[in-house]
Amino acid sequence: IVVTGSDDHLWKMWALPDGNIIMTGEGHTDWLSGCCFHPSGTQLVTSSGDTTVRIWDCVKGGCLLILGGHARAVKDCSWHSCGDFVASASMDSTSKIWDVNSERCRYTMRGHRDSVNSIEFLPFSSTVLTSSADKTLSLWDART
């Protein structure tokens, strides 16, 4: 199974190797930039040009949670390996760590001077890696 996001504001889940569409997610109001499965495979996080991050139920296909707080488009998203936190990277030069259980932003990471284009939790760690249009990579401790 793979998931894709597109300029048509939709994400699609595809079965491999036959290529059939299993599920389609509607709700974002602008292009999708990132999709990432929850470690259990039961949920999906998406990021979009509409400045939101959304959590989706992979069984029912519906949106469970909308996380808003970025001032510009969100370029990427990633789940922490424990499944309780999501990271997002935005064109507003910030990254955020979201607590999915409390449904709020836990931390906003500032330091890049341009768009943050990608974000990833290092496996089984509180360390986050970001890359930016300012031509830098940064390592962050998500606890601080």
mmCIF file with all atom_site columns, N, CA and C in Angstrom, residues 38-105:
data_model
loop_
_atom_site.group_PDB
_atom_site.id
_atom_site.type_symbol
_atom_site.label_atom_id
_atom_site.label_alt_id
_atom_site.label_comp_id
_atom_site.label_asym_id
_atom_site.label_entity_id
_atom_site.label_seq_id
_atom_site.pdbx_PDB_ins_code
_atom_site.Cartn_x
_atom_site.Cartn_y
_atom_site.Cartn_z
_atom_site.occupancy
_atom_site.B_iso_or_equiv
_atom_site.pdbx_formal_charge
_atom_site.auth_seq_id
_atom_site.auth_comp_id
_atom_site.auth_asym_id
_atom_site.auth_atom_id
_atom_site.pdbx_PDB_model_num
ATOM 1   N N  . HIS A 1 38  ? 0.978   6.482  10.238 1.00 0.00 ? 38  HIS A N  1
ATOM 2   C CA . HIS A 1 38  ? 1.197   6.255  11.665 1.00 0.00 ? 38  HIS A CA 1
ATOM 3   C C  . HIS A 1 38  ? 1.984   4.943  11.792 1.00 0.00 ? 38  HIS A C  1
ATOM 4   N N  . PRO A 1 39  ? 2.822   4.797  12.813 1.00 0.00 ? 39  PRO A N  1
ATOM 5   C CA . PRO A 1 39  ? 3.594   3.555  12.957 1.00 0.00 ? 39  PRO A CA 1
ATOM 6   C C  . PRO A 1 39  ? 2.736   2.284  12.968 1.00 0.00 ? 39  PRO A C  1
ATOM 7   N N  . SER A 1 40  ? 1.492   2.380  13.445 1.00 0.00 ? 40  SER A N  1
ATOM 8   C CA . SER A 1 40  ? 0.606   1.207  13.467 1.00 0.00 ? 40  SER A CA 1
ATOM 9   C C  . SER A 1 40  ? -0.066  0.969  12.121 1.00 0.00 ? 40  SER A C  1
ATOM 10  N N  . GLY A 1 41  ? -0.011  1.962  11.237 1.00 0.00 ? 41  GLY A N  1
ATOM 11  C CA . GLY A 1 41  ? -0.661  1.847  9.938  1.00 0.00 ? 41  GLY A CA 1
ATOM 12  C C  . GLY A 1 41  ? -2.140  2.174  9.942  1.00 0.00 ? 41  GLY A C  1
ATOM 13  N N  . THR A 1 42  ? -2.695  2.554  11.087 1.00 0.00 ? 42  THR A N  1
ATOM 14  C CA . THR A 1 42  ? -4.140  2.808  11.188 1.00 0.00 ? 42  THR A CA 1
ATOM 15  C C  . THR A 1 42  ? -4.523  4.259  10.923 1.00 0.00 ? 42  THR A C  1
ATOM 16  N N  . GLN A 1 43  ? -3.536  5.137  10.909 1.00 0.00 ? 43  GLN A N  1
ATOM 17  C CA . GLN A 1 43  ? -3.799  6.554  10.664 1.00 0.00 ? 43  GLN A CA 1
ATOM 18  C C  . GLN A 1 43  ? -2.785  7.093  9.664  1.00 0.00 ? 43  GLN A C  1
ATOM 19  N N  . LEU A 1 44  ? -3.117  8.269  9.139  1.00 0.00 ? 44  LEU A N  1
ATOM 20  C CA . LEU A 1 44  ? -2.278  8.939  8.160  1.00 0.00 ? 44  LEU A CA 1
ATOM 21  C C  . LEU A 1 44  ? -2.209  10.404 8.548  1.00 0.00 ? 44  LEU A C  1
ATOM 22  N N  . VAL A 1 45  ? -1.054  11.035 8.373  1.00 0.00 ? 45  VAL A N  1
ATOM 23  C CA . VAL A 1 45  ? -0.951  12.483 8.547  1.00 0.00 ? 45  VAL A CA 1
ATOM 24  C C  . VAL A 1 45  ? -0.633  13.079 7.178  1.00 0.00 ? 45  VAL A C  1
ATOM 25  N N  . THR A 1 46  ? -1.274  14.225 6.874  1.00 0.00 ? 46  THR A N  1
ATOM 26  C CA . THR A 1 46  ? -1.020  14.920 5.610  1.00 0.00 ? 46  THR A CA 1
ATOM 27  C C  . THR A 1 46  ? -0.713  16.383 5.905  1.00 0.00 ? 46  THR A C  1
ATOM 28  N N  . SER A 1 47  ? 0.073   16.977 5.024  1.00 0.00 ? 47  SER A N  1
ATOM 29  C CA . SER A 1 47  ? 0.394   18.407 5.118  1.00 0.00 ? 47  SER A CA 1
ATOM 30  C C  . SER A 1 47  ? -0.015  19.064 3.808  1.00 0.00 ? 47  SER A C  1
ATOM 31  N N  . SER A 1 48  ? -0.330  20.381 3.893  1.00 0.00 ? 48  SER A N  1
ATOM 32  C CA . SER A 1 48  ? -0.922  21.023 2.729  1.00 0.00 ? 48  SER A CA 1
ATOM 33  C C  . SER A 1 48  ? -0.567  22.498 2.611  1.00 0.00 ? 48  SER A C  1
ATOM 34  N N  . GLY A 1 49  ? -0.752  22.996 1.403  1.00 0.00 ? 49  GLY A N  1
ATOM 35  C CA . GLY A 1 49  ? -0.624  24.417 1.136  1.00 0.00 ? 49  GLY A CA 1
ATOM 36  C C  . GLY A 1 49  ? -1.694  25.248 1.827  1.00 0.00 ? 49  GLY A C  1
ATOM 37  N N  . ASP A 1 50  ? -2.714  24.601 2.368  1.00 0.00 ? 50  ASP A N  1
ATOM 38  C CA . ASP A 1 50  ? -3.772  25.333 3.083  1.00 0.00 ? 50  ASP A CA 1
ATOM 39  C C  . ASP A 1 50  ? -3.379  25.683 4.519  1.00 0.00 ? 50  ASP A C  1
ATOM 40  N N  . THR A 1 51  ? -2.128  25.475 4.889  1.00 0.00 ? 51  THR A N  1
ATOM 41  C CA . THR A 1 51  ? -1.511  25.767 6.195  1.00 0.00 ? 51  THR A CA 1
ATOM 42  C C  . THR A 1 51  ? -1.898  24.787 7.299  1.00 0.00 ? 51  THR A C  1
ATOM 43  N N  . THR A 1 52  ? -2.563  23.689 6.962  1.00 0.00 ? 52  THR A N  1
ATOM 44  C CA . THR A 1 52  ? -2.973  22.738 7.995  1.00 0.00 ? 52  THR A CA 1
ATOM 45  C C  . THR A 1 52  ? -2.252  21.409 7.859  1.00 0.00 ? 52  THR A C  1
ATOM 46  N N  . VAL A 1 53  ? -2.291  20.684 8.973  1.00 0.00 ? 53  VAL A N  1
ATOM 47  C CA . VAL A 1 53  ? -1.871  19.293 9.047  1.00 0.00 ? 53  VAL A CA 1
ATOM 48  C C  . VAL A 1 53  ? -3.127  18.539 9.468  1.00 0.00 ? 53  VAL A C  1
ATOM 49  N N  . ARG A 1 54  ? -3.396  17.427 8.816  1.00 0.00 ? 54  ARG A N  1
ATOM 50  C CA . ARG A 1 54  ? -4.602  16.665 9.136  1.00 0.00 ? 54  ARG A CA 1
ATOM 51  C C  . ARG A 1 54  ? -4.250  15.222 9.449  1.00 0.00 ? 54  ARG A C  1
ATOM 52  N N  . ILE A 1 55  ? -4.975  14.673 10.427 1.00 0.00 ? 55  ILE A N  1
ATOM 53  C CA . ILE A 1 55  ? -4.842  13.272 10.805 1.00 0.00 ? 55  ILE A CA 1
ATOM 54  C C  . ILE A 1 55  ? -6.081  12.550 10.269 1.00 0.00 ? 55  ILE A C  1
ATOM 55  N N  . TRP A 1 56  ? -5.860  11.428 9.605  1.00 0.00 ? 56  TRP A N  1
ATOM 56  C CA . TRP A 1 56  ? -6.925  10.671 8.949  1.00 0.00 ? 56  TRP A CA 1
ATOM 57  C C  . TRP A 1 56  ? -7.012  9.258  9.501  1.00 0.00 ? 56  TRP A C  1
ATOM 58  N N  . ASP A 1 57  ? -8.217  8.721  9.527  1.00 0.00 ? 57  ASP A N  1
ATOM 59  C CA . ASP A 1 57  ? -8.471  7.333  9.898  1.00 0.00 ? 57  ASP A CA 1
ATOM 60  C C  . ASP A 1 57  ? -8.332  6.486  8.637  1.00 0.00 ? 57  ASP A C  1
ATOM 61  N N  . CYS A 1 58  ? -7.384  5.557  8.618  1.00 0.00 ? 58  CYS A N  1
ATOM 62  C CA . CYS A 1 58  ? -7.153  4.733  7.428  1.00 0.00 ? 58  CYS A CA 1
ATOM 63  C C  . CYS A 1 58  ? -8.198  3.643  7.245  1.00 0.00 ? 58  CYS A C  1
ATOM 64  N N  . VAL A 1 59  ? -9.002  3.370  8.243  1.00 0.00 ? 59  VAL A N  1
ATOM 65  C CA . VAL A 1 59  ? -10.045 2.363  8.114  1.00 0.00 ? 59  VAL A CA 1
ATOM 66  C C  . VAL A 1 59  ? -11.301 2.983  7.494  1.00 0.00 ? 59  VAL A C  1
ATOM 67  N N  . LYS A 1 60  ? -11.719 4.112  8.052  1.00 0.00 ? 60  LYS A N  1
ATOM 68  C CA . LYS A 1 60  ? -12.943 4.775  7.582  1.00 0.00 ? 60  LYS A CA 1
ATOM 69  C C  . LYS A 1 60  ? -12.680 5.855  6.540  1.00 0.00 ? 60  LYS A C  1
ATOM 70  N N  . GLY A 1 61  ? -11.446 6.356  6.487  1.00 0.00 ? 61  GLY A N  1
ATOM 71  C CA . GLY A 1 61  ? -11.093 7.364  5.509  1.00 0.00 ? 61  GLY A CA 1
ATOM 72  C C  . GLY A 1 61  ? -11.412 8.789  5.906  1.00 0.00 ? 61  GLY A C  1
ATOM 73  N N  . GLY A 1 62  ? -12.019 8.997  7.046  1.00 0.00 ? 62  GLY A N  1
ATOM 74  C CA . GLY A 1 62  ? -12.401 10.347 7.457  1.00 0.00 ? 62  GLY A CA 1
ATOM 75  C C  . GLY A 1 62  ? -11.300 11.079 8.203  1.00 0.00 ? 62  GLY A C  1
ATOM 76  N N  . CYS A 1 63  ? -11.434 12.402 8.223  1.00 0.00 ? 63  CYS A N  1
ATOM 77  C CA . CYS A 1 63  ? -10.491 13.246 8.952  1.00 0.00 ? 63  CYS A CA 1
ATOM 78  C C  . CYS A 1 63  ? -10.822 13.205 10.434 1.00 0.00 ? 63  CYS A C  1
ATOM 79  N N  . LEU A 1 64  ? -9.815  12.897 11.254 1.00 0.00 ? 64  LEU A N  1
ATOM 80  C CA . LEU A 1 64  ? -9.985  12.829 12.697 1.00 0.00 ? 64  LEU A CA 1
ATOM 81  C C  . LEU A 1 64  ? -9.645  14.142 13.389 1.00 0.00 ? 64  LEU A C  1
ATOM 82  N N  . LEU A 1 65  ? -8.683  14.884 12.820 1.00 0.00 ? 65  LEU A N  1
ATOM 83  C CA . LEU A 1 65  ? -8.156  16.050 13.512 1.00 0.00 ? 65  LEU A CA 1
ATOM 84  C C  . LEU A 1 65  ? -7.513  17.003 12.518 1.00 0.00 ? 65  LEU A C  1
ATOM 85  N N  . ILE A 1 66  ? -7.776  18.296 12.697 1.00 0.00 ? 66  ILE A N  1
ATOM 86  C CA . ILE A 1 66  ? -7.127  19.337 11.898 1.00 0.00 ? 66  ILE A CA 1
ATOM 87  C C  . ILE A 1 66  ? -6.236  20.143 12.833 1.00 0.00 ? 66  ILE A C  1
ATOM 88  N N  . LEU A 1 67  ? -4.960  20.236 12.497 1.00 0.00 ? 67  LEU A N  1
ATOM 89  C CA . LEU A 1 67  ? -3.998  20.986 13.291 1.00 0.00 ? 67  LEU A CA 1
ATOM 90  C C  . LEU A 1 67  ? -3.623  22.249 12.519 1.00 0.00 ? 67  LEU A C  1
ATOM 91  N N  . GLY A 1 68  ? -3.990  23.389 13.041 1.00 0.00 ? 68  GLY A N  1
ATOM 92  C CA . GLY A 1 68  ? -3.706  24.665 12.400 1.00 0.00 ? 68  GLY A CA 1
ATOM 93  C C  . GLY A 1 68  ? -2.840  25.529 13.287 1.00 0.00 ? 68  GLY A C  1
ATOM 94  N N  . GLY A 1 69  ? -1.971  26.310 12.691 1.00 0.00 ? 69  GLY A N  1
ATOM 95  C CA . GLY A 1 69  ? -1.098  27.167 13.476 1.00 0.00 ? 69  GLY A CA 1
ATOM 96  C C  . GLY A 1 69  ? 0.048   27.733 12.666 1.00 0.00 ? 69  GLY A C  1
ATOM 97  N N  . HIS A 1 70  ? 0.300   27.153 11.510 1.00 0.00 ? 70  HIS A N  1
ATOM 98  C CA . HIS A 1 70  ? 1.334   27.699 10.639 1.00 0.00 ? 70  HIS A CA 1
ATOM 99  C C  . HIS A 1 70  ? 0.761   28.894 9.882  1.00 0.00 ? 70  HIS A C  1
ATOM 100 N N  . ALA A 1 71  ? 1.613   29.869 9.594  1.00 0.00 ? 71  ALA A N  1
ATOM 101 C CA . ALA A 1 71  ? 1.198   31.086 8.897  1.00 0.00 ? 71  ALA A CA 1
ATOM 102 C C  . ALA A 1 71  ? 1.242   30.939 7.377  1.00 0.00 ? 71  ALA A C  1
ATOM 103 N N  . ARG A 1 72  ? 1.986   29.948 6.904  1.00 0.00 ? 72  ARG A N  1
ATOM 104 C CA . ARG A 1 72  ? 2.101   29.718 5.455  1.00 0.00 ? 72  ARG A CA 1
ATOM 105 C C  . ARG A 1 72  ? 1.981   28.220 5.182  1.00 0.00 ? 72  ARG A C  1
ATOM 106 N N  . ALA A 1 73  ? 2.089   27.850 3.939  1.00 0.00 ? 73  ALA A N  1
ATOM 107 C CA . ALA A 1 73  ? 1.933   26.454 3.525  1.00 0.00 ? 73  ALA A CA 1
ATOM 108 C C  . ALA A 1 73  ? 2.816   25.516 4.341  1.00 0.00 ? 73  ALA A C  1
ATOM 109 N N  . VAL A 1 74  ? 2.298   24.317 4.601  1.00 0.00 ? 74  VAL A N  1
ATOM 110 C CA . VAL A 1 74  ? 3.050   23.279 5.298  1.00 0.00 ? 74  VAL A CA 1
ATOM 111 C C  . VAL A 1 74  ? 3.638   22.354 4.239  1.00 0.00 ? 74  VAL A C  1
ATOM 112 N N  . LYS A 1 75  ? 4.962   22.207 4.254  1.00 0.00 ? 75  LYS A N  1
ATOM 113 C CA . LYS A 1 75  ? 5.676   21.482 3.207  1.00 0.00 ? 75  LYS A CA 1
ATOM 114 C C  . LYS A 1 75  ? 5.869   19.991 3.486  1.00 0.00 ? 75  LYS A C  1
ATOM 115 N N  . ASP A 1 76  ? 5.864   19.589 4.776  1.00 0.00 ? 76  ASP A N  1
ATOM 116 C CA . ASP A 1 76  ? 6.143   18.189 5.087  1.00 0.00 ? 76  ASP A CA 1
ATOM 117 C C  . ASP A 1 76  ? 5.605   17.855 6.465  1.00 0.00 ? 76  ASP A C  1
ATOM 118 N N  . CYS A 1 77  ? 5.456   16.543 6.711  1.00 0.00 ? 77  CYS A N  1
ATOM 119 C CA . CYS A 1 77  ? 4.971   16.067 8.011  1.00 0.00 ? 77  CYS A CA 1
ATOM 120 C C  . CYS A 1 77  ? 5.555   14.685 8.285  1.00 0.00 ? 77  CYS A C  1
ATOM 121 N N  . SER A 1 78  ? 5.606   14.331 9.563  1.00 0.00 ? 78  SER A N  1
ATOM 122 C CA . SER A 1 78  ? 6.204   13.062 9.956  1.00 0.00 ? 78  SER A CA 1
ATOM 123 C C  . SER A 1 78  ? 5.650   12.621 11.308 1.00 0.00 ? 78  SER A C  1
ATOM 124 N N  . TRP A 1 79  ? 5.448   11.313 11.487 1.00 0.00 ? 79  TRP A N  1
ATOM 125 C CA . TRP A 1 79  ? 5.043   10.755 12.778 1.00 0.00 ? 79  TRP A CA 1
ATOM 126 C C  . TRP A 1 79  ? 6.279   10.407 13.601 1.00 0.00 ? 79  TRP A C  1
ATOM 127 N N  . HIS A 1 80  ? 6.186   10.574 14.902 1.00 0.00 ? 80  HIS A N  1
ATOM 128 C CA . HIS A 1 80  ? 7.183   10.024 15.818 1.00 0.00 ? 80  HIS A CA 1
ATOM 129 C C  . HIS A 1 80  ? 6.930   8.526  15.921 1.00 0.00 ? 80  HIS A C  1
ATOM 130 N N  . SER A 1 81  ? 7.953   7.743  16.183 1.00 0.00 ? 81  SER A N  1
ATOM 131 C CA . SER A 1 81  ? 7.819   6.287  16.238 1.00 0.00 ? 81  SER A CA 1
ATOM 132 C C  . SER A 1 81  ? 6.860   5.802  17.330 1.00 0.00 ? 81  SER A C  1
ATOM 133 N N  . CYS A 1 82  ? 6.609   6.610  18.374 1.00 0.00 ? 82  CYS A N  1
ATOM 134 C CA . CYS A 1 82  ? 5.655   6.210  19.413 1.00 0.00 ? 82  CYS A CA 1
ATOM 135 C C  . CYS A 1 82  ? 4.209   6.420  18.962 1.00 0.00 ? 82  CYS A C  1
ATOM 136 N N  . GLY A 1 83  ? 4.005   7.239  17.923 1.00 0.00 ? 83  GLY A N  1
ATOM 137 C CA . GLY A 1 83  ? 2.668   7.473  17.394 1.00 0.00 ? 83  GLY A CA 1
ATOM 138 C C  . GLY A 1 83  ? 1.864   8.544  18.092 1.00 0.00 ? 83  GLY A C  1
ATOM 139 N N  . ASP A 1 84  ? 2.435   9.236  19.080 1.00 0.00 ? 84  ASP A N  1
ATOM 140 C CA . ASP A 1 84  ? 1.707   10.268 19.824 1.00 0.00 ? 84  ASP A CA 1
ATOM 141 C C  . ASP A 1 84  ? 2.019   11.685 19.350 1.00 0.00 ? 84  ASP A C  1
ATOM 142 N N  . PHE A 1 85  ? 3.042   11.835 18.507 1.00 0.00 ? 85  PHE A N  1
ATOM 143 C CA . PHE A 1 85  ? 3.475   13.163 18.082 1.00 0.00 ? 85  PHE A CA 1
ATOM 144 C C  . PHE A 1 85  ? 3.647   13.218 16.565 1.00 0.00 ? 85  PHE A C  1
ATOM 145 N N  . VAL A 1 86  ? 3.342   14.382 16.018 1.00 0.00 ? 86  VAL A N  1
ATOM 146 C CA . VAL A 1 86  ? 3.529   14.661 14.601 1.00 0.00 ? 86  VAL A CA 1
ATOM 147 C C  . VAL A 1 86  ? 4.408   15.898 14.493 1.00 0.00 ? 86  VAL A C  1
ATOM 148 N N  . ALA A 1 87  ? 5.300   15.909 13.521 1.00 0.00 ? 87  ALA A N  1
ATOM 149 C CA . ALA A 1 87  ? 6.125   17.080 13.246 1.00 0.00 ? 87  ALA A CA 1
ATOM 150 C C  . ALA A 1 87  ? 5.702   17.666 11.902 1.00 0.00 ? 87  ALA A C  1
ATOM 151 N N  . SER A 1 88  ? 5.753   18.990 11.804 1.00 0.00 ? 88  SER A N  1
ATOM 152 C CA . SER A 1 88  ? 5.405   19.655 10.547 1.00 0.00 ? 88  SER A CA 1
ATOM 153 C C  . SER A 1 88  ? 6.450   20.720 10.224 1.00 0.00 ? 88  SER A C  1
ATOM 154 N N  . ALA A 1 89  ? 6.677   20.921 8.929  1.00 0.00 ? 89  ALA A N  1
ATOM 155 C CA . ALA A 1 89  ? 7.651   21.900 8.426  1.00 0.00 ? 89  ALA A CA 1
ATOM 156 C C  . ALA A 1 89  ? 6.919   22.855 7.501  1.00 0.00 ? 89  ALA A C  1
ATOM 157 N N  . SER A 1 90  ? 7.187   24.158 7.641  1.00 0.00 ? 90  SER A N  1
ATOM 158 C CA . SER A 1 90  ? 6.383   25.139 6.918  1.00 0.00 ? 90  SER A CA 1
ATOM 159 C C  . SER A 1 90  ? 7.222   26.174 6.174  1.00 0.00 ? 90  SER A C  1
ATOM 160 N N  . MET A 1 91  ? 6.586   26.783 5.199  1.00 0.00 ? 91  MET A N  1
ATOM 161 C CA . MET A 1 91  ? 7.185   27.893 4.477  1.00 0.00 ? 91  MET A CA 1
ATOM 162 C C  . MET A 1 91  ? 7.278   29.146 5.342  1.00 0.00 ? 91  MET A C  1
ATOM 163 N N  . ASP A 1 92  ? 6.666   29.141 6.533  1.00 0.00 ? 92  ASP A N  1
ATOM 164 C CA . ASP A 1 92  ? 6.765   30.286 7.451  1.00 0.00 ? 92  ASP A CA 1
ATOM 165 C C  . ASP A 1 92  ? 8.071   30.276 8.248  1.00 0.00 ? 92  ASP A C  1
ATOM 166 N N  . SER A 1 93  ? 9.013   29.397 7.871  1.00 0.00 ? 93  SER A N  1
ATOM 167 C CA . SER A 1 93  ? 10.346  29.255 8.483  1.00 0.00 ? 93  SER A CA 1
ATOM 168 C C  . SER A 1 93  ? 10.322  28.577 9.842  1.00 0.00 ? 93  SER A C  1
ATOM 169 N N  . THR A 1 94  ? 9.205   27.979 10.211 1.00 0.00 ? 94  THR A N  1
ATOM 170 C CA . THR A 1 94  ? 9.128   27.264 11.488 1.00 0.00 ? 94  THR A CA 1
ATOM 171 C C  . THR A 1 94  ? 8.786   25.800 11.260 1.00 0.00 ? 94  THR A C  1
ATOM 172 N N  . SER A 1 95  ? 9.050   25.019 12.304 1.00 0.00 ? 95  SER A N  1
ATOM 173 C CA . SER A 1 95  ? 8.605   23.633 12.392 1.00 0.00 ? 95  SER A CA 1
ATOM 174 C C  . SER A 1 95  ? 7.838   23.513 13.695 1.00 0.00 ? 95  SER A C  1
ATOM 175 N N  . LYS A 1 96  ? 6.918   22.573 13.735 1.00 0.00 ? 96  LYS A N  1
ATOM 176 C CA . LYS A 1 96  ? 6.121   22.392 14.945 1.00 0.00 ? 96  LYS A CA 1
ATOM 177 C C  . LYS A 1 96  ? 6.086   20.915 15.321 1.00 0.00 ? 96  LYS A C  1
ATOM 178 N N  . ILE A 1 97  ? 5.991   20.686 16.635 1.00 0.00 ? 97  ILE A N  1
ATOM 179 C CA . ILE A 1 97  ? 5.752   19.355 17.180 1.00 0.00 ? 97  ILE A CA 1
ATOM 180 C C  . ILE A 1 97  ? 4.349   19.390 17.770 1.00 0.00 ? 97  ILE A C  1
ATOM 181 N N  . TRP A 1 98  ? 3.497   18.512 17.262 1.00 0.00 ? 98  TRP A N  1
ATOM 182 C CA . TRP A 1 98  ? 2.096   18.456 17.669 1.00 0.00 ? 98  TRP A CA 1
ATOM 183 C C  . TRP A 1 98  ? 1.866   17.242 18.558 1.00 0.00 ? 98  TRP A C  1
ATOM 184 N N  . ASP A 1 99  ? 1.186   17.453 19.679 1.00 0.00 ? 99  ASP A N  1
ATOM 185 C CA . ASP A 1 99  ? 0.762   16.368 20.558 1.00 0.00 ? 99  ASP A CA 1
ATOM 186 C C  . ASP A 1 99  ? -0.625  15.940 20.076 1.00 0.00 ? 99  ASP A C  1
ATOM 187 N N  . VAL A 1 100 ? -0.704  14.784 19.463 1.00 0.00 ? 100 VAL A N  1
ATOM 188 C CA . VAL A 1 100 ? -1.966  14.331 18.869 1.00 0.00 ? 100 VAL A CA 1
ATOM 189 C C  . VAL A 1 100 ? -3.015  14.065 19.946 1.00 0.00 ? 100 VAL A C  1
ATOM 190 N N  . ASN A 1 101 ? -2.601  13.578 21.112 1.00 0.00 ? 101 ASN A N  1
ATOM 191 C CA . ASN A 1 101 ? -3.553  13.259 22.177 1.00 0.00 ? 101 ASN A CA 1
ATOM 192 C C  . ASN A 1 101 ? -4.216  14.504 22.765 1.00 0.00 ? 101 ASN A C  1
ATOM 193 N N  . SER A 1 102 ? -3.444  15.569 22.961 1.00 0.00 ? 102 SER A N  1
ATOM 194 C CA . SER A 1 102 ? -4.029  16.806 23.501 1.00 0.00 ? 102 SER A CA 1
ATOM 195 C C  . SER A 1 102 ? -4.515  17.741 22.390 1.00 0.00 ? 102 SER A C  1
ATOM 196 N N  . GLU A 1 103 ? -4.214  17.372 21.130 1.00 0.00 ? 103 GLU A N  1
ATOM 197 C CA . GLU A 1 103 ? -4.663  18.117 19.954 1.00 0.00 ? 103 GLU A CA 1
ATOM 198 C C  . GLU A 1 103 ? -4.132  19.545 19.925 1.00 0.00 ? 103 GLU A C  1
ATOM 199 N N  . ARG A 1 104 ? -2.862  19.726 20.353 1.00 0.00 ? 104 ARG A N  1
ATOM 200 C CA . ARG A 1 104 ? -2.289  21.066 20.351 1.00 0.00 ? 104 ARG A CA 1
ATOM 201 C C  . ARG A 1 104 ? -0.802  21.024 19.982 1.00 0.00 ? 104 ARG A C  1
ATOM 202 N N  . CYS A 1 105 ? -0.299  22.201 19.646 1.00 0.00 ? 105 CYS A N  1
ATOM 203 C CA . CYS A 1 105 ? 1.121   22.341 19.346 1.00 0.00 ? 105 CYS A CA 1
ATOM 204 C C  . CYS A 1 105 ? 1.894   22.305 20.656 1.00 0.00 ? 105 CYS A C  1
#
